[in-house]
mmCIF file of C-alpha atoms in Angstrom:
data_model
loop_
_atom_site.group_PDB
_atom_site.id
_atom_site.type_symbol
_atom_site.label_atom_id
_atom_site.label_comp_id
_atom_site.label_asym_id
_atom_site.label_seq_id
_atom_site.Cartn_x
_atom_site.Cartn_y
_atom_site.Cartn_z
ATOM 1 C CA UNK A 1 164.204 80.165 195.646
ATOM 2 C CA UNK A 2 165.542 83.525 195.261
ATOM 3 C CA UNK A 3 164.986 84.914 199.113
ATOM 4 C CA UNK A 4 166.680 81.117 200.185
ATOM 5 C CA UNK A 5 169.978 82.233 198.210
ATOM 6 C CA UNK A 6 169.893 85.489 199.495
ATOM 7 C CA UNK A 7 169.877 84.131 203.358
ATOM 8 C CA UNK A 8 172.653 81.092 202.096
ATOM 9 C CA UNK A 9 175.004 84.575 200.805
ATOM 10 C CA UNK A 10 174.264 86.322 204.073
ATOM 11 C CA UNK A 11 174.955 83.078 206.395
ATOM 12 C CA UNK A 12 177.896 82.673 204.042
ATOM 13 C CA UNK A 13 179.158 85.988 204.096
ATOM 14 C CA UNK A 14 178.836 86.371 207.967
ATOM 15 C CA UNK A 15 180.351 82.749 208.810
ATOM 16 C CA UNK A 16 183.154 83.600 206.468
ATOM 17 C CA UNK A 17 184.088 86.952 208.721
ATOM 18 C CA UNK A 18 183.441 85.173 212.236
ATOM 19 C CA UNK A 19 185.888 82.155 210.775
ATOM 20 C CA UNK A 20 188.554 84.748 209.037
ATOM 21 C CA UNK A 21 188.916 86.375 212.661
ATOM 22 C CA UNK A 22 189.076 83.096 214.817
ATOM 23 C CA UNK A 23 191.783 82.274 212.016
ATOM 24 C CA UNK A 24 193.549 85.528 212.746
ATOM 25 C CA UNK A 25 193.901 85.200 216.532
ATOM 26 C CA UNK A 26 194.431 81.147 216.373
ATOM 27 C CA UNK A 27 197.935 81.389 217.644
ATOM 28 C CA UNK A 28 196.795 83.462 220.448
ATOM 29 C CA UNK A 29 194.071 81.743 221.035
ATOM 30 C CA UNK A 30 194.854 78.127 221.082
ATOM 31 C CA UNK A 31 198.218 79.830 223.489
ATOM 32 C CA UNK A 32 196.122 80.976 225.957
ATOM 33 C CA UNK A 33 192.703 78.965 226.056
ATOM 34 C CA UNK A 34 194.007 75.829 224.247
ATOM 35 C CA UNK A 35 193.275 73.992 221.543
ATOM 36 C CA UNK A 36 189.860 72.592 222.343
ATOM 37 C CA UNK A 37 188.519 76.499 222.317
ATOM 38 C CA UNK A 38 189.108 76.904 218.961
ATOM 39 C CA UNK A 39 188.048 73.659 217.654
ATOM 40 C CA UNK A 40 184.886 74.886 219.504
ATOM 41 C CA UNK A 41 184.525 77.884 218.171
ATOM 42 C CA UNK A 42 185.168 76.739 214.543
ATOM 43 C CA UNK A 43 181.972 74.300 215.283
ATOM 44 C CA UNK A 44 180.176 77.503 215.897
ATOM 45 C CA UNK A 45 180.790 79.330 212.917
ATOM 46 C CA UNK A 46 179.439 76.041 211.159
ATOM 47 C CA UNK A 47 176.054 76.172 212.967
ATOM 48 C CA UNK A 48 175.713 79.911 212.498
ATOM 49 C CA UNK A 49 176.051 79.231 208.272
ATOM 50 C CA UNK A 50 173.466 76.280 208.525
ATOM 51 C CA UNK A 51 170.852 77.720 210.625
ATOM 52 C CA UNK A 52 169.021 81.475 209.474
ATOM 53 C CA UNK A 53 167.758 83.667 211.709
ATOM 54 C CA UNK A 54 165.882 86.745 210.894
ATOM 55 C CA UNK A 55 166.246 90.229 213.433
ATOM 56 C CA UNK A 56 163.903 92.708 212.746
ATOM 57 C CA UNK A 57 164.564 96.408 214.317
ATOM 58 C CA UNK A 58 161.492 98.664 214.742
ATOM 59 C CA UNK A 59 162.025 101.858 213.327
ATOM 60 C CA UNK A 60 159.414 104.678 215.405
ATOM 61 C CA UNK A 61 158.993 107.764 213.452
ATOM 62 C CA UNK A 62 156.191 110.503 214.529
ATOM 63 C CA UNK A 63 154.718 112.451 211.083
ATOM 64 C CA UNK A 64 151.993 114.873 211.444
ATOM 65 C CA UNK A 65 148.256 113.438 209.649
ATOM 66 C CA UNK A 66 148.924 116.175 206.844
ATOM 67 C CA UNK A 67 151.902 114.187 205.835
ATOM 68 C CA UNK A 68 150.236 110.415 206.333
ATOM 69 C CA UNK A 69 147.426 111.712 204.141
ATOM 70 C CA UNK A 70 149.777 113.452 201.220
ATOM 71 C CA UNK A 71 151.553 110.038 201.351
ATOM 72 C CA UNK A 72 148.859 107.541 200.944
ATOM 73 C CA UNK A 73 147.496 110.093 198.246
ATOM 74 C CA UNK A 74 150.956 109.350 196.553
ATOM 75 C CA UNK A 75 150.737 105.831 196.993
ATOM 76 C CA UNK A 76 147.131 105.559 195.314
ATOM 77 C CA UNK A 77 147.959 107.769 192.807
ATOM 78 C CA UNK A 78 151.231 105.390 192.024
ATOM 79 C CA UNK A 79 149.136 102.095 191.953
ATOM 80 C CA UNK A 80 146.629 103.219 189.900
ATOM 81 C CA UNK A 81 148.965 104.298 187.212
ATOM 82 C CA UNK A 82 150.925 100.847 187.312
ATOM 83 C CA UNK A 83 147.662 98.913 186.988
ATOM 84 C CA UNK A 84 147.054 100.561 183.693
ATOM 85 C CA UNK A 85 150.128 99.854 182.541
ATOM 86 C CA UNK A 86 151.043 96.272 183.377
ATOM 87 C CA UNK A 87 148.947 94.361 181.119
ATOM 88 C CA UNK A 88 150.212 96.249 177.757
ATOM 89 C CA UNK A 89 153.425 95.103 175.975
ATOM 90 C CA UNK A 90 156.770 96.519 175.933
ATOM 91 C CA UNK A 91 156.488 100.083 174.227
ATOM 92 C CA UNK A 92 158.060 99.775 170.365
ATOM 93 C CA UNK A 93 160.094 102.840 168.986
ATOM 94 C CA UNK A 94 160.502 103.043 165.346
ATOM 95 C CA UNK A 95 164.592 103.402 164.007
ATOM 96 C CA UNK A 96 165.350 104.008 160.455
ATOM 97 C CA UNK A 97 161.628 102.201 159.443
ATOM 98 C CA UNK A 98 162.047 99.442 161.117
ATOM 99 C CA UNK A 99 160.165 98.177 164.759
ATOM 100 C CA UNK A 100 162.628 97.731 167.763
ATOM 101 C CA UNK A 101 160.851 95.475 170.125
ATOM 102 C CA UNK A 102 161.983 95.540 173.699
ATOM 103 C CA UNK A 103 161.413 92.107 175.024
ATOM 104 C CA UNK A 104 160.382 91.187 178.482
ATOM 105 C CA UNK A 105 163.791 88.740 178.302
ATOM 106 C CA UNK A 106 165.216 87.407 181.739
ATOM 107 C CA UNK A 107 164.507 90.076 184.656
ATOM 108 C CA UNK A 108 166.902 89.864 187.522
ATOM 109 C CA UNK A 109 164.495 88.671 189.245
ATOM 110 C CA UNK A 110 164.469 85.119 187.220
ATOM 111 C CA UNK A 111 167.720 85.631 186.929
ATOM 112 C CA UNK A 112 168.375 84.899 190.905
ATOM 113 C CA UNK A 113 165.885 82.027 190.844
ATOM 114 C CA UNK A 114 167.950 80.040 187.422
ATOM 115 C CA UNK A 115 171.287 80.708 190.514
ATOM 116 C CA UNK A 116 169.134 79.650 193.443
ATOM 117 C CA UNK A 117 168.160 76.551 190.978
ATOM 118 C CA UNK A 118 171.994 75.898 190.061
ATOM 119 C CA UNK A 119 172.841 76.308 193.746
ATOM 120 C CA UNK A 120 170.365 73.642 194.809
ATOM 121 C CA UNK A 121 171.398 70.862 192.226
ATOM 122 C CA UNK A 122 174.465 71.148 192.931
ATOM 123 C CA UNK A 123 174.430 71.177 196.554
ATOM 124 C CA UNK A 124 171.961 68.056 196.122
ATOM 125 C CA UNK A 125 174.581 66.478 193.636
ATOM 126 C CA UNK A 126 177.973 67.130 196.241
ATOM 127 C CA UNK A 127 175.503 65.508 198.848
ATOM 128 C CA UNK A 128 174.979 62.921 197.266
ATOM 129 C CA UNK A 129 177.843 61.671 195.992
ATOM 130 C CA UNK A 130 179.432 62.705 199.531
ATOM 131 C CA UNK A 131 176.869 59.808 200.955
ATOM 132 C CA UNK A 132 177.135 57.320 198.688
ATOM 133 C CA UNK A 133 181.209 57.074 198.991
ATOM 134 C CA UNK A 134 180.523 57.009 202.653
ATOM 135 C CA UNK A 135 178.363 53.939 202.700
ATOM 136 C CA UNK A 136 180.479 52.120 200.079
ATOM 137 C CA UNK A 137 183.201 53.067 202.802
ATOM 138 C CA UNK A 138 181.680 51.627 205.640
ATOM 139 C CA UNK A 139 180.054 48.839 203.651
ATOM 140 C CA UNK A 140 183.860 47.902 202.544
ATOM 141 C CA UNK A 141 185.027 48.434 205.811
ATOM 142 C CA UNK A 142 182.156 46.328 207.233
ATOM 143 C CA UNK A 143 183.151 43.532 204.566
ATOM 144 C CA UNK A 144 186.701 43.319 205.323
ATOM 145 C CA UNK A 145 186.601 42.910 208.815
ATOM 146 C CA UNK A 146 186.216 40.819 212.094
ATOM 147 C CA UNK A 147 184.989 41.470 215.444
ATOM 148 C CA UNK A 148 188.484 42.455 217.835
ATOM 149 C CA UNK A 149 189.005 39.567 220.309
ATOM 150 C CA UNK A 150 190.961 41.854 223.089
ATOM 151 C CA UNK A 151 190.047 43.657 225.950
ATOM 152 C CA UNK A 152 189.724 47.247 225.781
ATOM 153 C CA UNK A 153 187.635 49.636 228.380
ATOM 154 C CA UNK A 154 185.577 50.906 225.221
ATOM 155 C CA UNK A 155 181.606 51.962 225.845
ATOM 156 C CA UNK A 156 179.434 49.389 224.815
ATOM 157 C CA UNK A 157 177.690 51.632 222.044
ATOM 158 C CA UNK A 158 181.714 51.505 220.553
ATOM 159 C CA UNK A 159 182.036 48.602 218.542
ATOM 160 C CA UNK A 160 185.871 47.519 217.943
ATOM 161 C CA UNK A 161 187.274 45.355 214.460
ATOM 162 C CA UNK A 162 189.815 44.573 213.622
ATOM 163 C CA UNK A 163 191.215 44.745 209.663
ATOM 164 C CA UNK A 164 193.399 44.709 207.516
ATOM 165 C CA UNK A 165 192.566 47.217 204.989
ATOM 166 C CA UNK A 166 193.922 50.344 207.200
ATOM 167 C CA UNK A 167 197.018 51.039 208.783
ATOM 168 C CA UNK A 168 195.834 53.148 210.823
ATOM 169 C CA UNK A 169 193.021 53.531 213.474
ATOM 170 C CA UNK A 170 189.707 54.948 212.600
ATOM 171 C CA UNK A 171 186.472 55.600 214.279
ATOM 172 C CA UNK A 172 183.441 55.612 211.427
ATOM 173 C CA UNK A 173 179.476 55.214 211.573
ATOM 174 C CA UNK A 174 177.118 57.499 212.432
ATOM 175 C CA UNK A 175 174.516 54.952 213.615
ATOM 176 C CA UNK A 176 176.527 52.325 214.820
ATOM 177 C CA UNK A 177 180.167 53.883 215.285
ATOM 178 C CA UNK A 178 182.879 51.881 214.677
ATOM 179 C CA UNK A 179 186.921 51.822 215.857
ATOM 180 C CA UNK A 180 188.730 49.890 213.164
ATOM 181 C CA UNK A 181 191.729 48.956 214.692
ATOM 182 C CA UNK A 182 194.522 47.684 212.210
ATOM 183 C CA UNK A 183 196.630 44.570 212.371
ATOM 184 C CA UNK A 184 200.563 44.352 214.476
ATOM 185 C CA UNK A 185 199.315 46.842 217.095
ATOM 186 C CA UNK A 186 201.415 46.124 220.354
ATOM 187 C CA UNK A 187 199.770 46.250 223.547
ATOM 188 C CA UNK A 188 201.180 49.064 224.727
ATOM 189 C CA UNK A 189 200.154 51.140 221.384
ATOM 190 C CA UNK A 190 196.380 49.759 221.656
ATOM 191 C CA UNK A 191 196.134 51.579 225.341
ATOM 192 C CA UNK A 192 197.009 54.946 224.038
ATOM 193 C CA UNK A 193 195.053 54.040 220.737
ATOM 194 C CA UNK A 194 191.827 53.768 222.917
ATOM 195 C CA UNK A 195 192.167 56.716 225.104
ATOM 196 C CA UNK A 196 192.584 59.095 221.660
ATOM 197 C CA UNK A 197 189.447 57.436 220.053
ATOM 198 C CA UNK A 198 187.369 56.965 223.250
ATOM 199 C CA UNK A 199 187.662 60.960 223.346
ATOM 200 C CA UNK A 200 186.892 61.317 220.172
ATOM 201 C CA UNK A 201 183.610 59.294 220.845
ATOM 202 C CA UNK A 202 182.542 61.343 223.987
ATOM 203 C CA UNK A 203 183.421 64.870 222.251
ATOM 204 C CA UNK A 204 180.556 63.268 219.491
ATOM 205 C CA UNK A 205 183.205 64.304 216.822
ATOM 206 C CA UNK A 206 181.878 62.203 214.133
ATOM 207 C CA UNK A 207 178.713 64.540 214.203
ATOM 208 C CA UNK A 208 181.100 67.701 214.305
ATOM 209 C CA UNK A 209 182.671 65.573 210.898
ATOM 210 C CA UNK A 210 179.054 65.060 209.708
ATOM 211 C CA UNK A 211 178.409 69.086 210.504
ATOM 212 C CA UNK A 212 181.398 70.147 208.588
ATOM 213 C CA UNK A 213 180.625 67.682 205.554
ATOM 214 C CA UNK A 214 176.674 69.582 205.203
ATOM 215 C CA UNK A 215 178.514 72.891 205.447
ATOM 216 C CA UNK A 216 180.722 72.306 202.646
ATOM 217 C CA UNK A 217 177.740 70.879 200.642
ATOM 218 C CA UNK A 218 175.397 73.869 201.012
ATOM 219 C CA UNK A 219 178.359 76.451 200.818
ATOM 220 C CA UNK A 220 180.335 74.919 197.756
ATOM 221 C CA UNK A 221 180.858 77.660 196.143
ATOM 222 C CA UNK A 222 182.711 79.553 199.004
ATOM 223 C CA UNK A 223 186.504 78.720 198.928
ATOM 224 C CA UNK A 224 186.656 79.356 202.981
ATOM 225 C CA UNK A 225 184.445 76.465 203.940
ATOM 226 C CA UNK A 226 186.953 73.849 202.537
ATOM 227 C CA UNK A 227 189.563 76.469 204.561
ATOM 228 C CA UNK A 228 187.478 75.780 207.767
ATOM 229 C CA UNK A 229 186.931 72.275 207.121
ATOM 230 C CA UNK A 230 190.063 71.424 207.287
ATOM 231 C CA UNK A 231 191.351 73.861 210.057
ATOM 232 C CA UNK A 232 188.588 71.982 212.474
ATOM 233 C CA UNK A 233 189.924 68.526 211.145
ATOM 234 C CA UNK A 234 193.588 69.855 212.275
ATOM 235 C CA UNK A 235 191.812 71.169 215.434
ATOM 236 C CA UNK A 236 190.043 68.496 215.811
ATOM 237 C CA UNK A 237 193.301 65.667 216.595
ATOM 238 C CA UNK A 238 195.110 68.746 218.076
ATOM 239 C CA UNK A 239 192.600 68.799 220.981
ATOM 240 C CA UNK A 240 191.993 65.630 221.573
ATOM 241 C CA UNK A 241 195.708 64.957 221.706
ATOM 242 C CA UNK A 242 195.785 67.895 224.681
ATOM 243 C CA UNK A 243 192.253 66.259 226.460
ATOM 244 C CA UNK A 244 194.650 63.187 226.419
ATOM 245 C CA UNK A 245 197.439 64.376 227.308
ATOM 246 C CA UNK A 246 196.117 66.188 230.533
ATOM 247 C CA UNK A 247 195.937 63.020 231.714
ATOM 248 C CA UNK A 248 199.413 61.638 231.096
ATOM 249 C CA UNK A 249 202.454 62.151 232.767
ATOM 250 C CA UNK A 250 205.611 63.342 230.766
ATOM 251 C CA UNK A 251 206.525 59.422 230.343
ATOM 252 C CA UNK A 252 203.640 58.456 229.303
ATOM 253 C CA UNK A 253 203.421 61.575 227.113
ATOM 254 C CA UNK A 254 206.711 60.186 225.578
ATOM 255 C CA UNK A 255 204.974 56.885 224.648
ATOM 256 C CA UNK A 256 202.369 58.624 223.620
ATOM 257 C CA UNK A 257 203.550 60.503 220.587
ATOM 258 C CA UNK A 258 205.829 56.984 219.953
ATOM 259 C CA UNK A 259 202.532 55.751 219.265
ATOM 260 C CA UNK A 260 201.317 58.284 217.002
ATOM 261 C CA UNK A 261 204.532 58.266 215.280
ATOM 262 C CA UNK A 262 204.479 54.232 214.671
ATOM 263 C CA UNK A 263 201.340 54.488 212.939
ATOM 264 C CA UNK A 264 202.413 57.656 210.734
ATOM 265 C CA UNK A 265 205.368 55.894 209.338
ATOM 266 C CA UNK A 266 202.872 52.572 208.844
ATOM 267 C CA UNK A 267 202.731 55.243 205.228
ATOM 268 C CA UNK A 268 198.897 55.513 205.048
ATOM 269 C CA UNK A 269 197.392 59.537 205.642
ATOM 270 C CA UNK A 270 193.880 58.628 205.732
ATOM 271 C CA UNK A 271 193.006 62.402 205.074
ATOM 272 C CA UNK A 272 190.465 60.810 202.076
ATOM 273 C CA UNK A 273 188.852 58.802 204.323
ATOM 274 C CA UNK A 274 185.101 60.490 204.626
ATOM 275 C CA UNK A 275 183.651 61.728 207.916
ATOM 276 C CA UNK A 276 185.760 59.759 209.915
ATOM 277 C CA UNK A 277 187.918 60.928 213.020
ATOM 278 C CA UNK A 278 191.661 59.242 212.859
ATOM 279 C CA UNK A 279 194.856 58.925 215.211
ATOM 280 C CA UNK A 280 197.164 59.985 212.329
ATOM 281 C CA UNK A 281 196.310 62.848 209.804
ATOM 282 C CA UNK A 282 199.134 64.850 207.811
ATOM 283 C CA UNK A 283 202.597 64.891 208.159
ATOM 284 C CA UNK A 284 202.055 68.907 208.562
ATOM 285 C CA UNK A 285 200.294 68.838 211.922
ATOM 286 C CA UNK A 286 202.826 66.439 213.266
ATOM 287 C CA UNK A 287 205.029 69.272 214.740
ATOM 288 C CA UNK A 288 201.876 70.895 216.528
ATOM 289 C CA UNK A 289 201.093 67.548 217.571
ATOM 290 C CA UNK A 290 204.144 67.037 219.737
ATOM 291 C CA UNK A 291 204.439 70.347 220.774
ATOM 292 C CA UNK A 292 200.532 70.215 222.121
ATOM 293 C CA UNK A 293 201.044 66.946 223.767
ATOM 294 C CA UNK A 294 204.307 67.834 225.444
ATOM 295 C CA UNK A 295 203.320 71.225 226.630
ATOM 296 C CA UNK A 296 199.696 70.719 227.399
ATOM 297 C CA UNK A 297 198.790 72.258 230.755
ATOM 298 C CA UNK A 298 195.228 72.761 232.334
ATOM 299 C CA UNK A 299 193.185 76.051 231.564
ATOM 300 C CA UNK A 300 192.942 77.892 234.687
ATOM 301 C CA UNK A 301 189.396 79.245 235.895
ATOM 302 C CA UNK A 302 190.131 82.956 235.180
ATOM 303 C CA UNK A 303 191.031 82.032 231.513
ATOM 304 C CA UNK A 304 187.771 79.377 231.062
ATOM 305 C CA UNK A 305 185.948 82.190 232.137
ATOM 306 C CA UNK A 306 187.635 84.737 229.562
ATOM 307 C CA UNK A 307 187.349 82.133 226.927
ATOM 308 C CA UNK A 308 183.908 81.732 227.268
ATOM 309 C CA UNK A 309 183.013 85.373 227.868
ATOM 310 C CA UNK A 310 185.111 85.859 224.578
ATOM 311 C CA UNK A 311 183.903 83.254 222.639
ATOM 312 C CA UNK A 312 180.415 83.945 223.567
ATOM 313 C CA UNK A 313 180.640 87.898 222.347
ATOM 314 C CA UNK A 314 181.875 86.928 219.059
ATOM 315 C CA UNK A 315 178.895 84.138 218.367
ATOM 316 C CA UNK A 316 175.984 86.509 219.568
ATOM 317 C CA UNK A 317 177.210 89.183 217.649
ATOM 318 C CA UNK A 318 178.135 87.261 214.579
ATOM 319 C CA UNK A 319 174.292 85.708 214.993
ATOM 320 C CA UNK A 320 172.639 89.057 215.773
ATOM 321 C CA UNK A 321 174.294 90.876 212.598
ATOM 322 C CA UNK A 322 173.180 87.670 210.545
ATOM 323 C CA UNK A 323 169.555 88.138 211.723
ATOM 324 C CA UNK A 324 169.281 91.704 211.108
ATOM 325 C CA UNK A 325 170.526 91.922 207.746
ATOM 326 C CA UNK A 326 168.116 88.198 206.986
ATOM 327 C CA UNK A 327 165.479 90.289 208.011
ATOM 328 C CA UNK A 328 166.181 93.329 206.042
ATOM 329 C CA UNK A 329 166.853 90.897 203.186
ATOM 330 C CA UNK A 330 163.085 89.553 203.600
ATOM 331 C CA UNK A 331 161.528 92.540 203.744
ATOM 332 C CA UNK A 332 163.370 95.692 204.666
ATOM 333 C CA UNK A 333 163.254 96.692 208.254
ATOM 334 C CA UNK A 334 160.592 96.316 210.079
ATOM 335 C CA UNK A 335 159.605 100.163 210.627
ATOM 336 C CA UNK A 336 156.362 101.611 211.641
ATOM 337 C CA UNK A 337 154.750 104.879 211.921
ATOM 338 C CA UNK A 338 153.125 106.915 214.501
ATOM 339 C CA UNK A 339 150.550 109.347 213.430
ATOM 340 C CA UNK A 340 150.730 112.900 215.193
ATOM 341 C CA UNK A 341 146.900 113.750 215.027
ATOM 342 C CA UNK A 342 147.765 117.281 216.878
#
């Protein structure tokens, strides 16, 4: 338990400086790559804290056999002496007549298995709780509505119903995803409706949703995860708004953000809703809503290159540093020696 904390504060620790730099440069970033590239790389600093990987650097160091031999002598001699002495009790000393006892008492090494225990439960008890709202939410959901009647140009694995318990559009389900479509949607709104959630569906966000959710549930106790969760939920509508509006000219751009601004003032923010992707999130975002969908242009072939170049730096190195200070966590660096025999 105690080397699986250590490797959950090192994943921690490095995902938390990989996501405080892409949050540094974000308004360069998402200026010159877009908004999708940081949404991206946000997803990447959630795989690097879920998934350890140990580095181990060889360390080559020529001693002459005189020194090898004076070593292991050492080494022997150091054994031997804590073999007779770990089977006898803790030493007493006598003060003023009377026995002090040193106990044994909690060693820091039981110490960081009773946190790596804590950790655990807890972790277990978020996750839990986390997937039992979510399948009282789709259960209720499920409950409280009817199969949508109208024509839409959704993929068949996209089921659409329609209810009356949200106000605003939803796509939920993991297994079988669902896009809950509210009552009093004009025709006109439902087209844009389906070309935001039918991106949402082909980007897989509900997984990205699913990703961020485990994060947060194995790195509770790190105050930037719930930073990052919600910077790739913000992200996360800002670049689908720009995939959709790529396609869209500037009057159908207009109608666009009508659309998105008819179902904010509907009055529901379904920002409680659990691993769901929505049309409308927080008033906050709105204004880098607009601005994304009325200024959205292409990313040209000399910046997709950049991007990735960049974004593909920062990842490897952010991995590599993780593995080589996992493996010095699990047992020092790997170094060897070579014996001079001359």
């Amino acid at each position: 338990m105690a080397e699986i904390l250590k490797h959950v504060l090192i994943l921690s620790a490095v995902g938390s400086v990989l996501f405080l730099l892409l949050y540094g440069i974000k308004p360069i970033a998402v200026r010159t790559f877009g908004a999708a590239w940081q949404y991206y790389t946000y997803l990447c600093v959630l795989l690097i804290m879920l998934c350890p990987i140990s580095v181990s650097l060889p360390a080559k160091t020529v001693l002459p056999h005189s020194f090898i031999a004076v070593q292991n002598a050492a080494t022997d001699t150091v054994r031997a002496a804590a073999n007779q002495t770990a089977g006898k009790e803790t030493a007493a000393e006598t003060q003023n007549g009377a026995e002090i006892h040193v106990p044994n008492g909690l060693s820091a090494k039981n110490a960081v298995n009773l946190a790596g225990a804590v950790w655990l439960i807890t972790a277990l008890v978020i996750f839990g709780i986390k997937t039992v709202r979510y399948a009282l939410f789709l259960k209720t959901m499920r409950q409280n509505s009817s199969p949508f009647e109208g024509k839409t140009a959704l993929p068949r694995r996209l089921a659409v119903r329609k209810t009356e318990v949200l106000s605003a559009p939803l796509v939920a389900g993991l297994a079988k995803p669902t896009l809950y479509l509210p009552g009093g949607i004009e025709d006109e709104e439902l087209g844009y409706i389906v070309r935001h959630e039918i991106m949402h569906f082909k980007r897989g966000d509900l997984w990205a949703k699913q990703l961020a959710l485990i994060t947060k549930c194995v790195h509770w106790f790190n105050p930037l995860v719930y930073l990052l969760s919600r910077e790739i939920d913000e992200m996360c509508e800002i670049s689908c708004d720009e995939s959709v509006s790529l396609k869209l000219c500037e009057g159908e751009r207009r109608a666009y953000m009508k659309t998105i601004l008819s179902l904010l003032q509907r009055g529901l923010d379904t920002r409680a809703l659990p691993s769901a992707v929505r049309m409308i999130g927080g008033k906050k975002i709105m204004k880098r809503r607009f601005e994304m969908i009325k200024n959205a242009k292409p990313v040209g072939k000399v910046k997709k290159a950049i991007s990735v170049l960049l974004a593909s730096v920062l990842v490897c190195t952010t991995v590599f540093a993780s593995g080589v200070l996992s493996g010095s966590v699990k047992g020092g660096s790997a170094a060897y020696y070579e014996i001079n025999t001359e």
